[in-house]
Short mmCIF file of N, CA, C and O in Angstrom, two decimals:
data_model
loop_
_atom_site.label_atom_id
_atom_site.label_comp_id
_atom_site.label_asym_id
_atom_site.label_seq_id
_atom_site.Cartn_x
_atom_site.Cartn_y
_atom_site.Cartn_z
N MET Z 620 90.34 82.96 95.68
CA MET Z 620 90.54 83.98 96.69
C MET Z 620 90.96 83.34 98.01
O MET Z 620 91.89 83.81 98.64
N ALA Z 621 90.29 82.28 98.40
CA ALA Z 621 90.62 81.64 99.68
C ALA Z 621 92.05 81.11 99.67
O ALA Z 621 92.76 81.22 100.67
N THR Z 622 92.48 80.54 98.56
CA THR Z 622 93.85 80.02 98.45
C THR Z 622 94.86 81.15 98.58
O THR Z 622 95.86 81.03 99.29
N ASN Z 623 94.62 82.26 97.92
CA ASN Z 623 95.54 83.40 97.99
C ASN Z 623 95.63 83.95 99.41
O ASN Z 623 96.73 84.25 99.89
N LEU Z 624 94.51 84.09 100.07
CA LEU Z 624 94.52 84.63 101.43
C LEU Z 624 95.17 83.66 102.40
O LEU Z 624 95.97 84.05 103.25
N ARG Z 625 94.82 82.40 102.26
CA ARG Z 625 95.37 81.39 103.18
C ARG Z 625 96.88 81.26 103.04
O ARG Z 625 97.60 81.18 104.03
N SER Z 626 97.38 81.26 101.82
CA SER Z 626 98.82 81.12 101.62
C SER Z 626 99.58 82.33 102.21
O SER Z 626 100.64 82.16 102.81
N SER Z 627 99.05 83.51 102.05
CA SER Z 627 99.67 84.70 102.64
C SER Z 627 99.68 84.61 104.15
O SER Z 627 100.69 84.88 104.81
N TYR Z 628 98.55 84.22 104.71
CA TYR Z 628 98.43 84.08 106.16
C TYR Z 628 99.44 83.06 106.70
O TYR Z 628 100.15 83.32 107.68
N LEU Z 629 99.52 81.91 106.06
CA LEU Z 629 100.41 80.86 106.54
C LEU Z 629 101.88 81.26 106.40
O LEU Z 629 102.70 80.91 107.27
N ALA Z 630 102.22 81.97 105.35
CA ALA Z 630 103.59 82.42 105.16
C ALA Z 630 103.99 83.41 106.25
O ALA Z 630 105.09 83.32 106.84
N VAL Z 631 103.12 84.35 106.56
CA VAL Z 631 103.40 85.33 107.61
C VAL Z 631 103.46 84.64 108.97
O VAL Z 631 104.36 84.90 109.78
N LYS Z 632 102.56 83.72 109.21
CA LYS Z 632 102.53 82.99 110.47
C LYS Z 632 103.84 82.21 110.67
O LYS Z 632 104.37 82.16 111.78
N ALA Z 633 104.37 81.62 109.61
CA ALA Z 633 105.62 80.86 109.70
C ALA Z 633 106.81 81.77 109.96
O ALA Z 633 107.80 81.35 110.55
N ALA Z 634 106.74 83.01 109.53
CA ALA Z 634 107.85 83.95 109.69
C ALA Z 634 107.91 84.57 111.08
O ALA Z 634 108.98 85.03 111.51
N ILE Z 635 106.82 84.59 111.79
CA ILE Z 635 106.74 85.27 113.09
C ILE Z 635 107.81 84.79 114.08
O ILE Z 635 108.46 85.62 114.72
N PRO Z 636 108.05 83.49 114.23
CA PRO Z 636 109.09 83.08 115.19
C PRO Z 636 110.48 83.64 114.85
O PRO Z 636 111.25 83.98 115.74
N TYR Z 637 110.78 83.75 113.57
CA TYR Z 637 112.07 84.31 113.16
C TYR Z 637 112.14 85.81 113.46
O TYR Z 637 113.18 86.32 113.86
N PHE Z 638 111.03 86.49 113.28
CA PHE Z 638 110.98 87.91 113.61
C PHE Z 638 111.17 88.11 115.11
O PHE Z 638 111.87 89.01 115.55
N GLU Z 639 110.50 87.27 115.89
CA GLU Z 639 110.62 87.40 117.34
C GLU Z 639 112.05 87.13 117.80
O GLU Z 639 112.58 87.83 118.67
N LYS Z 640 112.69 86.13 117.20
CA LYS Z 640 114.07 85.80 117.56
C LYS Z 640 115.03 86.94 117.19
O LYS Z 640 115.94 87.27 117.96
N ALA Z 641 114.79 87.55 116.04
CA ALA Z 641 115.64 88.65 115.57
C ALA Z 641 115.29 89.97 116.25
O ALA Z 641 116.08 90.90 116.24
N GLY Z 642 114.10 90.06 116.80
CA GLY Z 642 113.67 91.29 117.43
C GLY Z 642 113.11 92.31 116.44
O GLY Z 642 112.77 93.42 116.82
N THR Z 643 113.03 91.93 115.20
CA THR Z 643 112.50 92.81 114.16
C THR Z 643 112.11 91.98 112.95
O THR Z 643 112.45 90.80 112.85
N GLY Z 644 111.41 92.60 112.05
CA GLY Z 644 111.04 91.91 110.82
C GLY Z 644 109.97 92.67 110.07
O GLY Z 644 109.25 93.49 110.65
N ARG Z 645 109.89 92.38 108.79
CA ARG Z 645 108.87 93.01 107.96
C ARG Z 645 108.35 92.00 106.96
O ARG Z 645 109.10 91.16 106.47
N VAL Z 646 107.10 92.14 106.64
CA VAL Z 646 106.49 91.32 105.60
C VAL Z 646 105.89 92.27 104.58
O VAL Z 646 105.17 93.20 104.95
N ILE Z 647 106.20 92.05 103.33
CA ILE Z 647 105.62 92.85 102.26
C ILE Z 647 104.86 91.89 101.35
O ILE Z 647 105.46 91.03 100.70
N LEU Z 648 103.56 92.02 101.34
CA LEU Z 648 102.72 91.18 100.49
C LEU Z 648 102.36 91.98 99.25
O LEU Z 648 101.88 93.11 99.35
N THR Z 649 102.58 91.40 98.10
CA THR Z 649 102.25 92.08 96.86
C THR Z 649 101.26 91.26 96.07
O THR Z 649 101.14 90.04 96.25
N SER Z 650 100.55 91.91 95.20
CA SER Z 650 99.61 91.21 94.34
C SER Z 650 99.48 91.99 93.04
O SER Z 650 100.01 93.09 92.91
N SER Z 651 98.79 91.42 92.12
CA SER Z 651 98.62 92.06 90.83
C SER Z 651 97.20 91.82 90.32
O SER Z 651 96.66 90.72 90.45
N ILE Z 652 96.64 92.84 89.74
CA ILE Z 652 95.31 92.68 89.16
C ILE Z 652 95.38 92.00 87.80
O ILE Z 652 94.36 91.64 87.23
N THR Z 653 96.60 91.79 87.29
CA THR Z 653 96.72 91.15 85.97
C THR Z 653 96.71 89.63 86.06
O THR Z 653 96.66 88.96 85.04
N GLY Z 654 96.74 89.08 87.25
CA GLY Z 654 96.75 87.62 87.41
C GLY Z 654 95.64 86.92 86.65
O GLY Z 654 95.90 85.98 85.89
N PRO Z 655 94.39 87.35 86.79
CA PRO Z 655 93.30 86.68 86.07
C PRO Z 655 93.39 86.87 84.55
O PRO Z 655 92.85 86.08 83.80
N VAL Z 656 94.09 87.90 84.13
CA VAL Z 656 94.18 88.19 82.70
C VAL Z 656 95.33 87.44 82.05
O VAL Z 656 95.20 86.88 80.97
N THR Z 657 96.48 87.41 82.73
CA THR Z 657 97.68 86.84 82.11
C THR Z 657 98.14 85.53 82.76
O THR Z 657 99.06 84.93 82.28
N GLY Z 658 97.51 85.12 83.84
CA GLY Z 658 97.93 83.92 84.54
C GLY Z 658 97.59 82.65 83.75
O GLY Z 658 96.59 82.61 83.01
N PHE Z 659 98.45 81.66 83.90
CA PHE Z 659 98.23 80.39 83.23
C PHE Z 659 98.11 79.29 84.28
O PHE Z 659 98.97 79.22 85.17
N PRO Z 660 97.09 78.46 84.20
CA PRO Z 660 96.95 77.38 85.19
C PRO Z 660 98.17 76.46 85.18
O PRO Z 660 98.74 76.19 84.13
N GLY Z 661 98.57 76.03 86.36
CA GLY Z 661 99.69 75.08 86.48
C GLY Z 661 101.00 75.74 86.40
O GLY Z 661 102.05 75.18 86.43
#
């Protein structure tokens, strides 16, 4: 959980300067409840 939240946070944080420069921007974060069921390590 911490890895998923941290990676989303860091990705959005990295995008903010580009949004500010462009004067606009959107972030769409998606997830799936099937990850624990169908995900494969590595």
